[in-house]
Amino acid sequence: MLKQLFFLSSILFLSVTARAQFPDSWTDGKYYLVNGSKLYAVTVGKGEPVFVIPGGPGGNHVGYRIMDSLTVNSNIQLIYIDGFGRGKSDTAKDVTEYTISRDIEDIEGLRKAMKLEKIALYGHSYGSVVAQGYAIKYPQTTSHLIIANGFHSYLMWQANDDNSNHEIKTNYPEVWDTLMKAREKGAVSSDQVHQDIYGKVPYGFLYTYNPDKFRGRGSKPYPNPFNSKLYYQMVGRDGDFIVGNDIGNFDYRKDLKNLKMPILVLAGRYDRVAVPYMQFKYKEYCPQAQFVLFERSGHNPQVEEKEKLFKILVEFLKK
């Protein structure tokens, strides 16, 4: 669902006082030349390097800055990334340049550009697709893998579509009726009219346990906050109903059990996007991983149960 992808960039999570203690996303990041393009990254803290890979595909890093305090009094360095085509990083001349493979190779290129021997990966939502793909291809340079409200296969992404649409049809029948009339006229997910109708469903309905924690508080605009062209290139032109293209083909289920690095899987009981019944499949596909279910979270435990999550992350990254 398109709405899940840019909310983080439009909400101010940190107070002015708190933000003053950390680098500013707008001015204090650094550009790195990776695979022929400039990628923008913001580094917070010192210690174990953790690449924070945003959701989407199409989202930037700004909303994840709620995690800054994780670096205080810990040996953790968070490296927030605007992937190719997102935020302040370069965009493609041709949308076909946006692929999962490119995102994976950009992580490796950024690691080399930053002269890091090994990196931990915190991949959230779509970011988990990149993180898992990187860990499978480059296990020797992956110190830790954190799959945060992630997806293990195209089947799980399709379950996201199916469940989201079922919930909308059941609980917002007036929106669903309007959507069906638009689709009967030929509209598909990537059409603006289709996106506008979906936008009538509150974000909090599908993605949160407590919607009050996701109310905006006047954050200033960030460049290219969400790249919808990238999103539909990756999920397919009707990707909110039938996943296609890259997202319609990835599948890590057979590979996860072979990973040797410490792995942490994070799930939310009220996540209607990375749905719990598919999250629990990680116990089968990746039995060596530590699995944590947050009982009072939806798609973003880093917002809804931040204190609990941070304690778990600090201990996990010591492994």
Coordinates of C-alpha atoms in Angstrom, one line a residue:
M1 CA 0.0 0.0 0.0
L2 CA 1.4 3.4 -1.0
K3 CA 0.4 5.1 2.2
Q4 CA 2.7 3.0 4.3
L5 CA 5.7 4.3 2.5
F6 CA 6.1 8.0 3.1
F7 CA 4.5 8.6 6.5
L8 CA 7.8 8.5 8.3
S9 CA 9.2 11.3 6.3
S10 CA 6.3 13.6 7.1
I11 CA 6.2 13.2 10.9
L12 CA 8.4 14.9 13.3
F13 CA 9.4 12.4 16.0
L14 CA 12.1 14.2 17.8
S15 CA 11.6 17.4 19.8
V16 CA 13.6 20.5 18.9
T17 CA 15.8 20.0 22.1
A18 CA 16.5 16.3 21.3
R19 CA 17.3 17.0 17.6
A20 CA 19.9 19.6 18.7
Q21 CA 22.0 16.9 20.3
F22 CA 22.3 15.0 17.0
P23 CA 23.4 15.7 13.4
D24 CA 20.7 17.4 11.2
S25 CA 19.4 15.3 8.3
W26 CA 19.1 18.3 6.1
T27 CA 22.6 19.7 6.6
D28 CA 24.9 17.3 8.4
G29 CA 24.9 14.3 6.1
K30 CA 27.6 13.3 3.6
Y31 CA 27.5 12.3 -0.1
Y32 CA 29.3 9.1 -1.2
L33 CA 29.9 8.2 -4.9
V34 CA 28.5 4.7 -5.2
N35 CA 28.0 2.8 -8.5
G36 CA 28.2 6.0 -10.5
S37 CA 25.7 8.0 -8.3
K38 CA 25.8 10.1 -5.2
L39 CA 24.2 8.6 -2.2
Y40 CA 23.4 10.6 0.9
A41 CA 23.9 9.2 4.4
V42 CA 23.8 10.7 8.0
T43 CA 25.9 9.2 10.7
V44 CA 25.0 9.3 14.4
G45 CA 27.1 8.0 17.2
K46 CA 30.3 6.0 17.4
G47 CA 30.9 2.2 17.5
E48 CA 29.4 -0.8 15.8
P49 CA 28.2 0.5 12.3
V50 CA 24.5 -0.2 11.7
F51 CA 23.1 0.7 8.3
V52 CA 19.5 1.7 8.7
I53 CA 17.7 0.8 5.4
P54 CA 14.3 2.6 5.1
G55 CA 11.0 1.1 3.9
G56 CA 9.2 1.7 0.7
P57 CA 10.4 1.1 -1.8
G58 CA 10.7 4.8 -2.2
G59 CA 11.1 6.2 1.3
N60 CA 13.9 8.2 2.8
H61 CA 15.6 8.0 6.2
V62 CA 14.2 11.0 8.1
G63 CA 11.5 9.3 10.0
Y64 CA 13.9 6.8 11.4
R65 CA 15.8 9.5 13.3
I66 CA 13.6 8.5 16.2
M67 CA 16.3 5.9 16.8
D68 CA 19.0 8.4 17.5
S69 CA 18.9 7.9 21.2
L70 CA 19.9 4.3 20.7
T71 CA 23.5 5.6 20.2
V72 CA 23.7 7.3 23.6
N73 CA 25.8 5.4 26.1
S74 CA 26.2 2.5 23.8
N75 CA 28.8 1.2 21.3
I76 CA 26.4 1.8 18.3
Q77 CA 26.8 4.0 15.3
L78 CA 23.7 4.4 13.2
I79 CA 24.2 5.2 9.5
Y80 CA 20.9 6.4 8.0
I81 CA 20.7 6.0 4.2
D82 CA 18.8 7.7 1.5
G83 CA 18.9 5.0 -1.2
F84 CA 19.3 5.7 -4.9
G85 CA 16.2 7.6 -6.0
R86 CA 15.2 8.6 -2.5
G87 CA 15.6 11.8 -0.4
K88 CA 18.8 13.7 -1.1
S89 CA 20.4 11.0 -3.1
D90 CA 20.6 11.0 -6.9
T91 CA 17.7 9.9 -9.0
A92 CA 17.7 7.7 -12.0
K93 CA 17.3 9.0 -15.6
D94 CA 15.3 5.8 -16.4
V95 CA 13.0 4.2 -13.8
T96 CA 14.2 0.7 -14.9
E97 CA 17.4 1.5 -13.0
Y98 CA 15.5 1.0 -9.8
T99 CA 15.9 -2.7 -8.7
I100 CA 16.4 -4.7 -5.6
S101 CA 19.7 -5.8 -7.0
R102 CA 20.8 -2.2 -7.4
D103 CA 19.8 -1.4 -3.8
I104 CA 21.8 -4.4 -2.5
E105 CA 24.9 -3.5 -4.5
D106 CA 24.6 0.1 -3.3
I107 CA 24.8 -1.1 0.3
E108 CA 28.1 -2.9 -0.6
G109 CA 29.3 0.1 -2.5
L110 CA 28.6 2.4 0.5
R111 CA 30.3 0.0 2.9
K112 CA 33.4 0.3 0.7
A113 CA 33.2 4.0 0.3
M114 CA 32.9 4.4 4.1
K115 CA 35.9 2.1 4.5
L116 CA 34.0 -0.3 6.9
E117 CA 35.1 -3.8 7.3
K118 CA 31.8 -5.2 8.5
I119 CA 28.3 -3.7 8.9
A120 CA 25.2 -4.6 10.8
L121 CA 22.0 -4.1 8.9
Y122 CA 18.6 -2.8 10.2
G123 CA 16.2 -3.3 7.4
H124 CA 12.7 -2.1 8.0
S125 CA 9.7 -3.1 5.8
Y126 CA 11.0 -3.0 2.2
G127 CA 14.4 -2.2 3.7
S128 CA 14.4 -5.8 5.1
V129 CA 14.3 -7.1 1.5
V130 CA 17.5 -5.3 0.8
A131 CA 19.1 -6.3 4.1
Q132 CA 18.3 -10.0 3.7
G133 CA 19.5 -10.0 0.1
Y134 CA 22.7 -8.3 1.1
A135 CA 23.3 -10.8 4.0
I136 CA 22.7 -13.7 1.6
K137 CA 25.1 -12.4 -1.0
Y138 CA 27.7 -10.8 1.3
P139 CA 27.7 -12.9 4.5
Q140 CA 31.4 -12.2 5.1
T141 CA 30.8 -8.5 5.6
T142 CA 27.5 -8.7 7.5
S143 CA 28.1 -8.7 11.3
H144 CA 24.4 -8.7 12.3
L145 CA 21.1 -8.9 10.4
I146 CA 17.9 -7.2 11.8
I147 CA 14.7 -7.9 9.9
A148 CA 12.3 -5.3 11.2
N149 CA 8.6 -5.9 10.1
G150 CA 10.0 -7.4 7.0
F151 CA 9.1 -9.6 4.1
H152 CA 10.7 -13.0 3.2
S153 CA 9.2 -13.4 -0.2
Y154 CA 6.8 -12.1 -2.9
L155 CA 4.1 -14.3 -1.4
M156 CA 4.4 -12.4 1.9
W157 CA 4.1 -9.1 0.0
Q158 CA 1.1 -10.4 -1.8
A159 CA -0.4 -11.3 1.6
N160 CA 0.1 -7.6 2.5
D161 CA -1.9 -6.6 -0.5
D162 CA -4.6 -9.1 0.1
N163 CA -5.0 -8.3 3.9
S164 CA -4.9 -4.6 3.4
N165 CA -7.6 -4.7 0.8
H166 CA -9.7 -7.1 2.9
E167 CA -9.5 -4.7 5.8
I168 CA -10.4 -1.7 3.7
K169 CA -13.3 -3.5 2.1
T170 CA -14.6 -4.6 5.5
N171 CA -14.1 -1.4 7.5
Y172 CA -14.2 1.3 4.9
P173 CA -16.9 0.1 2.5
E174 CA -17.5 3.6 1.1
V175 CA -13.8 3.9 0.1
W176 CA -13.8 0.4 -1.3
D177 CA -17.0 1.1 -3.4
T178 CA -15.3 4.2 -4.9
L179 CA -12.2 2.3 -5.6
M180 CA -14.0 -0.5 -7.3
K181 CA -15.8 2.0 -9.6
A182 CA -12.5 3.5 -10.5
R183 CA -11.0 0.1 -11.2
E184 CA -14.0 -0.8 -13.4
K185 CA -13.1 2.2 -15.5
G186 CA -9.6 0.8 -15.9
A187 CA -7.7 2.5 -13.1
V188 CA -4.7 0.6 -11.6
S189 CA -2.6 1.2 -8.5
S190 CA -0.1 3.5 -10.1
D191 CA -2.8 5.9 -11.4
Q192 CA -3.2 9.1 -9.3
V193 CA -6.9 8.6 -8.9
H194 CA -6.3 5.2 -7.4
Q195 CA -3.7 6.6 -5.0
D196 CA -6.0 9.4 -4.0
I197 CA -8.8 7.0 -3.1
Y198 CA -6.5 4.8 -1.0
G199 CA -5.4 8.0 0.7
K200 CA -8.8 8.3 2.3
V201 CA -8.0 5.4 4.6
P202 CA -6.2 6.7 7.7
Y203 CA -2.6 5.5 8.1
G204 CA -3.3 4.5 11.7
F205 CA -6.0 2.0 10.7
L206 CA -3.7 -0.5 8.9
Y207 CA -0.3 0.2 10.4
T208 CA -0.5 1.1 14.1
Y209 CA -1.6 -0.1 17.5
N210 CA -1.9 3.5 18.8
P211 CA -2.5 6.0 16.0
D212 CA -1.9 9.0 18.4
K213 CA 1.9 8.2 18.2
F214 CA 1.9 9.0 14.5
R215 CA 0.4 12.5 14.5
G216 CA 2.6 15.0 12.7
R217 CA 4.0 17.9 14.6
G218 CA 5.2 20.3 11.9
S219 CA 8.3 18.8 10.4
K220 CA 9.9 20.8 7.7
P221 CA 9.8 19.4 4.1
Y222 CA 12.6 17.0 3.1
P223 CA 13.7 16.7 -0.5
N224 CA 12.0 13.9 -2.5
P225 CA 10.2 12.5 0.5
F226 CA 8.7 9.6 -1.4
N227 CA 9.4 8.5 -4.9
S228 CA 6.2 7.0 -6.3
K229 CA 7.7 6.3 -9.7
L230 CA 10.3 4.1 -8.0
Y231 CA 7.7 2.4 -5.9
Y232 CA 5.5 1.3 -8.9
Q233 CA 8.6 0.4 -10.9
M234 CA 9.5 -2.0 -8.1
V235 CA 6.0 -3.4 -7.2
G236 CA 4.4 -3.3 -10.6
R237 CA 1.8 -0.9 -12.2
D238 CA -1.0 -2.6 -10.2
G239 CA 1.2 -3.5 -7.2
D240 CA -1.4 -2.7 -4.5
F241 CA -3.5 -5.6 -5.8
I242 CA -1.1 -7.9 -7.7
V243 CA 2.6 -7.6 -7.0
G244 CA 4.9 -7.7 -10.1
N245 CA 8.3 -6.7 -11.3
D246 CA 11.1 -7.1 -8.7
I247 CA 8.8 -7.3 -5.7
G248 CA 6.7 -10.0 -7.5
N249 CA 9.8 -12.2 -7.8
F250 CA 12.1 -12.1 -4.8
D251 CA 12.1 -15.1 -2.5
Y252 CA 14.6 -15.7 0.4
R253 CA 12.8 -18.6 2.1
K254 CA 15.3 -21.3 1.0
D255 CA 18.4 -19.2 1.8
L256 CA 17.7 -17.8 5.2
K257 CA 18.5 -21.0 7.1
N258 CA 22.0 -21.0 5.8
L259 CA 23.0 -17.6 7.3
K260 CA 25.5 -17.8 10.1
M261 CA 25.6 -14.3 11.5
P262 CA 23.3 -13.3 14.5
I263 CA 19.8 -12.6 13.2
L264 CA 17.0 -10.8 14.9
V265 CA 13.4 -10.8 13.5
L266 CA 11.0 -8.1 14.8
A267 CA 7.3 -8.3 14.3
G268 CA 4.2 -6.4 15.5
R269 CA 1.0 -8.1 16.7
Y270 CA -1.1 -5.3 15.1
D271 CA 0.9 -5.1 11.8
R272 CA -1.7 -5.4 9.0
V273 CA 1.0 -4.9 6.4
A274 CA 3.8 -7.4 7.3
V275 CA 1.1 -9.7 8.6
P276 CA 1.8 -11.7 11.7
Y277 CA 0.9 -15.1 10.3
M278 CA 3.6 -14.6 7.6
Q279 CA 6.0 -13.1 10.2
F280 CA 5.7 -16.3 12.2
K281 CA 6.9 -18.2 9.1
Y282 CA 10.4 -16.8 9.8
K283 CA 10.6 -19.3 12.7
E284 CA 10.4 -22.0 10.0
Y285 CA 12.5 -20.4 7.3
C286 CA 15.2 -18.9 9.7
P287 CA 15.0 -21.1 12.8
Q288 CA 18.4 -19.8 14.1
A289 CA 17.1 -16.3 14.4
Q290 CA 15.9 -14.6 17.6
F291 CA 12.2 -13.8 17.1
V292 CA 10.5 -11.0 19.0
L293 CA 6.8 -10.1 18.7
F294 CA 5.8 -6.7 20.0
E295 CA 2.3 -7.0 21.5
R296 CA 1.5 -3.3 21.4
S297 CA 2.9 -2.4 18.0
G298 CA 1.8 -2.3 14.4
H299 CA 4.3 -1.8 11.6
N300 CA 6.7 0.3 13.6
P301 CA 7.8 -0.9 17.0
Q302 CA 10.6 1.7 16.8
V303 CA 7.8 4.2 17.4
E304 CA 5.3 2.3 19.5
E305 CA 7.5 0.3 21.8
K306 CA 10.8 2.2 21.4
E307 CA 12.2 1.5 24.9
K308 CA 11.6 -2.2 24.7
L309 CA 13.1 -2.4 21.2
F310 CA 16.2 -0.4 22.2
K311 CA 17.0 -2.7 25.0
I312 CA 16.7 -5.7 22.7
L313 CA 18.9 -4.1 20.0
V314 CA 21.6 -3.1 22.4
E315 CA 21.9 -6.7 23.7
F316 CA 21.6 -8.2 20.3
L317 CA 24.4 -6.1 18.8
K318 CA 26.7 -7.3 21.5
K319 CA 26.6 -10.8 20.1

